[in-house]
């Protein structure tokens, strides 16, 4: 086996030298790259984990086998919340997670996953690709030797699973809830106790009463974790995650050591998965919701309007303070909030007006 690998490498090497002369057939030749992908998700977890698998497979296919990416679930190579450091130091070449997990590295990272009452998936992609979003994100991660790429979006998430009704703001008082990022900070200001736990720990924590409530993603993923067995009420909307971008973080040195075409393949494979996952959620959430309601008799509730209103007020407070904390956060906030203002004007008379019209019909 070893000998055969050696022969392959030797053969590939000599072909690579002649690549300029041998024409199109030489595209498959040249050095081979074996990458490791670490993720914050349980291995093969529907949607999140399978998107990471898809990204790895796509890079392999698009490169004609010149690149091979092996995916590791949370805890297999490094724990979920250590993937940022692992990719930064080159233990793995690529990671798949969500930027708000890294607020300990930089508060501004949270803008690149999702912002409570902020941009929807469609608007977020617009800010990232056609606004300043991705450029700012690249500037931030550059300081850690990483290159970010949007690589999935969940769409609007659900509010979460609760063991008691939320009828007023007072019901959030003392509530111990798993809710990451800025949503967690809003809950804290509303009197709750936010905690962050990796997905794989949610069910047991909720069942054992370590937490009183949890949000995760949406029906498709929440059904997969069986969260309906540990809590009675399922609240919406996920004001705290209106269109969460998942990320690929790529070790900068590893990326720049690739030939230009492979660099493009890696980044464009991320772009494919970014759209693909949103389509998958849009298709699978409604079916999973039906199962939750019809087979598992989940009690679906909408957050009361006055609770939403107060959470919105707290969100503005949290964001303004975040913007004041350091110059980079200020810069990102300025870009994000201007984009949101403009996007809203358009969304109100396009998406929102249309959805309302459809609803009336
Ligand atoms: Ca979530």
Short mmCIF file of C-alpha atoms and ligand atoms in Angstrom, two decimals:
data_model
loop_
_atom_site.label_atom_id
_atom_site.label_comp_id
_atom_site.label_asym_id
_atom_site.label_seq_id
_atom_site.Cartn_x
_atom_site.Cartn_y
_atom_site.Cartn_z
CA UNK A 1 0.00 0.00 0.00
CA UNK A 2 2.73 2.38 1.04
CA UNK A 3 4.74 1.50 -2.00
CA UNK A 4 1.77 2.08 -4.26
CA UNK A 5 1.14 5.50 -2.69
CA UNK A 6 4.77 6.34 -3.23
CA UNK A 7 4.57 5.28 -6.85
CA UNK A 8 1.42 7.35 -7.34
CA UNK A 9 3.06 10.41 -5.81
CA UNK A 10 6.19 9.96 -7.84
CA UNK A 11 4.13 9.56 -11.01
CA UNK A 12 1.98 12.55 -10.19
CA UNK A 13 5.07 14.64 -9.54
CA UNK A 14 6.61 13.95 -12.90
CA UNK A 15 3.32 14.60 -14.68
CA UNK A 16 3.01 17.90 -12.88
CA UNK A 17 6.32 19.03 -14.27
CA UNK A 18 4.99 18.48 -17.75
CA UNK A 19 1.58 19.97 -17.05
CA UNK A 20 2.10 22.91 -19.37
CA UNK A 21 2.80 20.60 -22.27
CA UNK A 22 0.38 17.75 -21.78
CA UNK A 23 -2.83 19.77 -22.05
CA UNK A 24 -6.17 19.08 -20.42
CA UNK A 25 -5.36 15.58 -19.16
CA UNK A 26 -2.83 17.11 -16.82
CA UNK A 27 -5.58 18.76 -14.78
CA UNK A 28 -5.94 15.63 -12.63
CA UNK A 29 -2.22 15.41 -12.05
CA UNK A 30 -0.01 17.37 -9.72
CA UNK A 31 0.36 17.03 -6.00
CA UNK A 32 -2.48 15.63 -3.90
CA UNK A 33 -3.73 17.43 -0.82
CA UNK A 34 -5.19 15.69 2.20
CA UNK A 35 -7.09 17.98 4.53
CA UNK A 36 -8.78 17.49 7.86
CA UNK A 37 -12.08 19.20 8.58
CA UNK A 38 -13.09 19.67 12.21
CA UNK A 39 -16.66 20.64 13.06
CA UNK A 40 -18.74 21.88 15.97
CA UNK A 41 -21.50 19.40 15.08
CA UNK A 42 -22.09 15.81 16.06
CA UNK A 43 -20.77 13.60 13.25
CA UNK A 44 -23.30 13.24 10.41
CA UNK A 45 -25.88 15.37 12.23
CA UNK A 46 -28.75 16.11 9.79
CA UNK A 47 -28.28 19.43 8.00
CA UNK A 48 -25.34 20.85 9.95
CA UNK A 49 -23.07 17.80 9.99
CA UNK A 50 -24.18 16.54 6.60
CA UNK A 51 -23.46 19.98 5.11
CA UNK A 52 -19.89 19.63 6.35
CA UNK A 53 -19.77 16.17 4.74
CA UNK A 54 -21.16 17.60 1.52
CA UNK A 55 -18.55 20.36 1.51
CA UNK A 56 -15.77 17.81 1.90
CA UNK A 57 -17.22 15.58 -0.83
CA UNK A 58 -17.67 18.53 -3.21
CA UNK A 59 -14.08 19.64 -2.79
CA UNK A 60 -12.99 16.09 -3.60
CA UNK A 61 -15.22 15.86 -6.67
CA UNK A 62 -14.58 19.32 -8.05
CA UNK A 63 -10.85 18.84 -7.71
CA UNK A 64 -11.01 15.54 -9.59
CA UNK A 65 -9.57 13.83 -6.54
CA UNK A 66 -6.58 16.16 -6.16
CA UNK A 67 -7.94 17.10 -2.75
CA UNK A 68 -9.32 14.79 -0.13
CA UNK A 69 -11.01 16.20 2.96
CA UNK A 70 -11.71 13.97 5.96
CA UNK A 71 -14.47 15.21 8.26
CA UNK A 72 -14.31 14.92 12.04
CA UNK A 73 -17.39 15.38 14.21
CA UNK A 74 -17.29 17.36 17.45
CA UNK A 75 -14.96 15.69 19.92
CA UNK A 76 -13.38 13.31 17.42
CA UNK A 77 -10.21 15.29 16.87
CA UNK A 78 -10.91 18.31 19.09
CA UNK A 79 -13.94 19.35 21.18
CA UNK A 80 -16.66 21.41 19.45
CA UNK A 81 -15.60 24.78 20.81
CA UNK A 82 -11.90 24.25 20.18
CA UNK A 83 -12.07 24.02 16.40
CA UNK A 84 -11.28 27.72 15.93
CA UNK A 85 -7.92 27.30 17.69
CA UNK A 86 -7.30 23.95 16.02
CA UNK A 87 -7.64 25.40 12.51
CA UNK A 88 -5.82 28.57 13.49
CA UNK A 89 -2.75 26.59 14.57
CA UNK A 90 -3.04 24.15 11.64
CA UNK A 91 -4.05 20.98 13.51
CA UNK A 92 -6.77 20.85 10.85
CA UNK A 93 -6.84 22.80 7.58
CA UNK A 94 -10.56 23.62 7.63
CA UNK A 95 -13.35 23.87 10.17
CA UNK A 96 -17.15 24.07 9.96
CA UNK A 97 -19.04 25.93 12.67
CA UNK A 98 -20.73 29.27 13.36
CA UNK A 99 -18.95 32.55 14.04
CA UNK A 100 -20.91 33.47 17.19
CA UNK A 101 -19.21 30.62 19.00
CA UNK A 102 -16.01 32.70 18.89
CA UNK A 103 -17.18 35.84 20.66
CA UNK A 104 -14.48 35.10 23.26
CA UNK A 105 -11.92 35.78 20.49
CA UNK A 106 -13.73 38.86 19.19
CA UNK A 107 -17.16 40.22 20.04
CA UNK A 108 -17.52 41.32 16.43
CA UNK A 109 -17.46 37.69 15.25
CA UNK A 110 -21.12 37.45 16.22
CA UNK A 111 -22.19 39.73 13.37
CA UNK A 112 -21.03 37.09 10.90
CA UNK A 113 -23.38 34.39 12.14
CA UNK A 114 -26.59 36.18 13.05
CA UNK A 115 -27.91 39.19 14.91
CA UNK A 116 -31.18 39.24 16.88
CA UNK A 117 -33.85 41.05 14.87
CA UNK A 118 -31.23 41.44 12.14
CA UNK A 119 -30.83 40.25 8.55
CA UNK A 120 -32.68 37.24 7.13
CA UNK A 121 -30.77 34.53 5.25
CA UNK A 122 -31.38 36.23 1.92
CA UNK A 123 -30.34 39.64 3.27
CA UNK A 124 -27.36 38.18 5.11
CA UNK A 125 -26.00 36.61 1.92
CA UNK A 126 -26.48 39.96 0.19
CA UNK A 127 -24.48 41.75 2.91
CA UNK A 128 -21.75 39.11 2.89
CA UNK A 129 -21.27 38.78 -0.87
CA UNK A 130 -22.37 42.18 -2.17
CA UNK A 131 -21.99 44.42 0.85
CA UNK A 132 -18.92 44.70 3.07
CA UNK A 133 -19.77 41.64 5.16
CA UNK A 134 -17.32 39.05 3.89
CA UNK A 135 -14.57 41.62 3.52
CA UNK A 136 -14.89 42.64 7.17
CA UNK A 137 -15.11 39.03 8.27
CA UNK A 138 -11.94 38.26 6.28
CA UNK A 139 -10.19 41.18 7.97
CA UNK A 140 -11.16 39.84 11.41
CA UNK A 141 -10.15 36.22 10.83
CA UNK A 142 -6.90 37.25 9.15
CA UNK A 143 -5.61 38.14 12.60
CA UNK A 144 -5.99 34.46 13.53
CA UNK A 145 -4.41 33.07 10.36
CA UNK A 146 -7.84 32.06 9.07
CA UNK A 147 -9.91 32.72 5.96
CA UNK A 148 -13.70 32.63 6.48
CA UNK A 149 -16.33 31.58 3.97
CA UNK A 150 -20.11 31.42 4.39
CA UNK A 151 -20.98 27.70 4.24
CA UNK A 152 -24.61 27.15 5.09
CA UNK A 153 -27.62 29.01 6.42
CA UNK A 154 -30.41 27.75 8.64
CA UNK A 155 -33.00 30.36 7.69
CA UNK A 156 -35.18 31.73 10.51
CA UNK A 157 -34.77 29.49 13.53
CA UNK A 158 -37.32 28.57 16.18
CA UNK A 159 -37.54 30.35 19.52
CA UNK A 160 -36.90 27.16 21.43
CA UNK A 161 -38.18 24.54 23.84
CA UNK A 162 -39.60 25.50 27.23
CA UNK A 163 -41.09 23.58 30.10
CA UNK A 164 -43.29 26.48 31.06
CA UNK A 165 -45.40 28.99 29.20
CA UNK A 166 -43.94 32.38 28.36
CA UNK A 167 -46.85 34.74 28.89
CA UNK A 168 -44.94 37.79 29.98
CA UNK A 169 -41.40 39.03 30.43
CA UNK A 170 -41.53 37.92 34.07
CA UNK A 171 -41.56 34.32 32.85
CA UNK A 172 -38.01 34.79 31.56
CA UNK A 173 -36.81 35.80 35.03
CA UNK A 174 -34.31 33.25 36.33
CA UNK A 175 -34.81 31.05 33.27
CA UNK A 176 -31.70 29.01 32.59
CA UNK A 177 -31.60 28.63 28.84
CA UNK A 178 -29.10 27.42 26.31
CA UNK A 179 -28.93 30.28 23.85
CA UNK A 180 -25.63 31.36 22.30
CA UNK A 181 -24.40 34.69 21.03
CA UNK A 182 -26.19 37.99 21.29
CA UNK A 183 -29.51 36.26 21.92
CA UNK A 184 -28.02 34.99 25.17
CA UNK A 185 -27.03 38.50 26.20
CA UNK A 186 -30.57 39.70 25.53
CA UNK A 187 -31.98 36.92 27.69
CA UNK A 188 -29.58 37.91 30.47
CA UNK A 189 -30.87 41.49 30.38
CA UNK A 190 -34.40 40.17 30.47
CA UNK A 191 -33.50 38.45 33.75
CA UNK A 192 -32.59 35.01 32.41
CA UNK A 193 -29.45 32.92 32.74
CA UNK A 194 -28.00 32.14 29.29
CA UNK A 195 -25.62 29.23 28.86
CA UNK A 196 -23.88 27.92 25.79
CA UNK A 197 -23.61 24.19 25.23
CA UNK A 198 -22.67 22.27 22.10
CA UNK A 199 -25.64 20.67 20.35
CA UNK A 200 -24.73 17.17 21.46
CA UNK A 201 -25.33 18.07 25.13
CA UNK A 202 -28.73 19.71 24.79
CA UNK A 203 -31.12 16.81 25.18
CA UNK A 204 -29.60 15.38 28.35
CA UNK A 205 -29.14 18.85 29.92
CA UNK A 206 -32.79 19.69 29.29
CA UNK A 207 -34.06 16.31 30.41
CA UNK A 208 -32.03 16.39 33.63
CA UNK A 209 -33.10 19.95 34.41
CA UNK A 210 -29.57 21.37 34.13
CA UNK A 211 -31.27 23.93 31.89
CA UNK A 212 -34.94 24.99 31.84
CA UNK A 213 -35.10 25.75 28.15
CA UNK A 214 -33.06 25.50 25.01
CA UNK A 215 -33.07 26.74 21.51
CA UNK A 216 -31.32 24.72 18.82
CA UNK A 217 -32.16 25.32 15.18
CA UNK A 218 -35.57 24.49 13.76
CA UNK A 219 -37.99 21.58 13.41
CA UNK A 220 -35.72 19.44 11.25
CA UNK A 221 -32.80 19.53 13.69
CA UNK A 222 -34.86 19.74 16.87
CA UNK A 223 -36.79 16.62 15.91
CA UNK A 224 -33.51 14.78 15.27
CA UNK A 225 -32.35 15.55 18.83
CA UNK A 226 -35.72 14.46 20.26
CA UNK A 227 -36.06 17.75 22.15
CA UNK A 228 -39.87 17.31 22.20
CA UNK A 229 -39.32 14.48 24.70
CA UNK A 230 -37.69 16.86 27.17
CA UNK A 231 -39.88 19.98 26.90
CA UNK A 232 -43.52 20.69 26.25
CA UNK A 233 -43.74 24.10 24.59
CA UNK A 234 -42.19 25.01 21.27
CA UNK A 235 -41.98 28.78 20.81
CA UNK A 236 -41.55 30.89 17.70
CA UNK A 237 -40.19 32.98 16.06
CA UNK A 238 -36.45 32.68 16.60
CA UNK A 239 -36.03 36.43 17.00
CA UNK A 240 -32.45 35.76 18.10
CA UNK A 241 -31.43 33.89 14.92
CA UNK A 242 -33.24 35.19 11.87
CA UNK A 243 -30.90 33.61 9.30
CA UNK A 244 -27.83 32.07 10.82
CA UNK A 245 -24.80 31.79 8.59
CA UNK A 246 -22.63 28.76 9.13
CA UNK A 247 -18.99 29.15 8.37
CA UNK A 248 -16.05 27.40 6.92
CA UNK A 249 -12.84 28.65 8.48
CA UNK A 250 -9.79 27.80 6.47
CA UNK A 251 -6.21 27.87 7.64
CA UNK A 252 -4.76 30.74 5.62
CA UNK A 253 -1.35 29.16 5.06
CA UNK A 254 -2.95 25.87 3.95
CA UNK A 255 -5.26 27.71 1.54
CA UNK A 256 -2.51 29.81 0.00
CA UNK A 257 -0.28 26.76 -0.43
CA UNK A 258 -2.86 25.37 -2.89
CA UNK A 259 -2.67 26.09 -6.62
CA UNK A 260 -5.04 28.91 -7.63
CA UNK A 261 -7.64 26.60 -9.18
CA UNK A 262 -7.89 24.51 -5.99
CA UNK A 263 -8.22 27.67 -3.89
CA UNK A 264 -11.13 28.66 -6.09
CA UNK A 265 -12.64 25.18 -5.77
CA UNK A 266 -12.50 25.28 -1.96
CA UNK A 267 -14.11 28.73 -1.77
CA UNK A 268 -16.73 27.99 -4.41
CA UNK A 269 -17.62 24.65 -2.83
CA UNK A 270 -18.39 26.67 0.32
CA UNK A 271 -20.66 28.89 -1.75
CA UNK A 272 -22.52 25.88 -3.12
CA UNK A 273 -23.05 24.46 0.37
CA UNK A 274 -24.10 27.88 1.66
CA UNK A 275 -27.09 27.85 -0.70
CA UNK A 276 -27.67 24.11 -0.56
CA UNK A 277 -28.19 23.98 3.19
CA UNK A 278 -30.73 26.80 3.11
CA UNK A 279 -32.67 24.89 0.46
CA UNK A 280 -32.49 21.74 2.56
CA UNK A 281 -33.87 23.50 5.66
CA UNK A 282 -36.59 25.20 3.65
CA UNK A 283 -37.67 21.79 2.34
CA UNK A 284 -37.31 19.75 5.52
CA UNK A 285 -38.44 22.08 8.30
CA UNK A 286 -42.11 22.05 7.28
CA UNK A 287 -42.19 18.26 7.11
CA UNK A 288 -40.50 17.91 10.50
CA UNK A 289 -42.87 20.49 11.99
CA UNK A 290 -45.82 18.39 10.84
CA UNK A 291 -44.32 15.34 12.53
CA UNK A 292 -43.74 17.29 15.76
CA UNK A 293 -47.31 18.60 15.80
CA UNK A 294 -49.18 15.53 14.59
CA UNK A 295 -47.15 12.59 15.90
CA UNK A 296 -45.62 14.09 19.03
CA UNK A 297 -48.38 16.53 19.97
CA UNK A 298 -45.99 19.40 20.56
CA UNK A 299 -47.59 22.58 21.93
CA UNK A 300 -46.63 25.28 19.40
CA UNK A 301 -46.71 28.83 20.78
CA UNK A 302 -45.90 32.29 19.53
CA UNK A 303 -44.01 34.65 21.84
CA UNK A 304 -46.47 37.31 23.05
CA UNK A 305 -46.17 40.64 21.22
CA UNK A 306 -45.13 42.60 24.31
CA UNK A 307 -42.36 40.08 25.06
CA UNK A 308 -41.09 40.45 21.48
CA UNK A 309 -41.27 44.22 21.77
CA UNK A 310 -39.18 44.29 24.95
CA UNK A 311 -36.68 41.79 23.54
CA UNK A 312 -36.33 44.05 20.49
CA UNK A 313 -35.61 47.02 22.74
CA UNK A 314 -33.01 45.02 24.66
CA UNK A 315 -31.45 43.86 21.37
CA UNK A 316 -30.83 47.48 20.31
CA UNK A 317 -29.26 48.15 23.71
CA UNK A 318 -26.98 45.11 23.40
CA UNK A 319 -25.91 46.00 19.86
CA UNK A 320 -25.18 49.65 20.66
CA UNK A 321 -23.02 48.62 23.60
CA UNK A 322 -21.25 45.99 21.53
CA UNK A 323 -20.46 48.63 18.90
CA UNK A 324 -18.91 50.82 21.57
CA UNK A 325 -16.64 48.13 22.94
CA UNK A 326 -13.84 48.23 20.34
CA UNK A 327 -13.14 50.02 17.04
CA UNK A 328 -13.54 46.93 14.89
CA UNK A 329 -16.95 46.09 16.35
CA UNK A 330 -17.93 49.69 15.71
CA UNK A 331 -16.92 49.39 12.07
CA UNK A 332 -18.81 46.13 11.56
CA UNK A 333 -21.88 47.43 13.37
CA UNK A 334 -21.91 50.55 11.18
CA UNK A 335 -21.79 48.46 8.02
CA UNK A 336 -24.34 45.92 9.27
CA UNK A 337 -26.87 48.42 10.58
CA UNK A 338 -26.74 50.58 7.45
CA UNK A 339 -27.23 47.49 5.30
CA UNK A 340 -30.12 46.34 7.50
CA UNK A 341 -31.81 49.73 7.23
CA UNK A 342 -31.62 49.63 3.43
CA UNK A 343 -32.55 45.95 3.20
CA UNK A 344 -35.59 46.54 5.38
CA UNK A 345 -36.98 49.25 3.16
CA UNK A 346 -36.85 46.89 0.22
CA UNK A 347 -37.87 43.71 2.10
CA UNK A 348 -40.92 45.46 3.53
CA UNK A 349 -42.36 46.13 0.10
CA UNK A 350 -41.16 42.88 -1.49
CA UNK A 351 -40.85 39.76 0.70
CA UNK A 352 -42.92 40.99 3.62
CA UNK A 353 -45.65 42.59 1.52
CA UNK A 354 -45.81 39.49 -0.64
CA UNK A 355 -45.99 37.08 2.31
CA UNK A 356 -48.77 39.14 3.85
CA UNK A 357 -50.63 39.20 0.54
CA UNK A 358 -50.27 35.44 0.16
CA UNK A 359 -51.46 34.94 3.70
CA UNK A 360 -54.62 36.93 3.04
CA UNK A 361 -55.50 35.05 -0.09
CA1 LIG B 1 -29.77 28.31 17.36
#
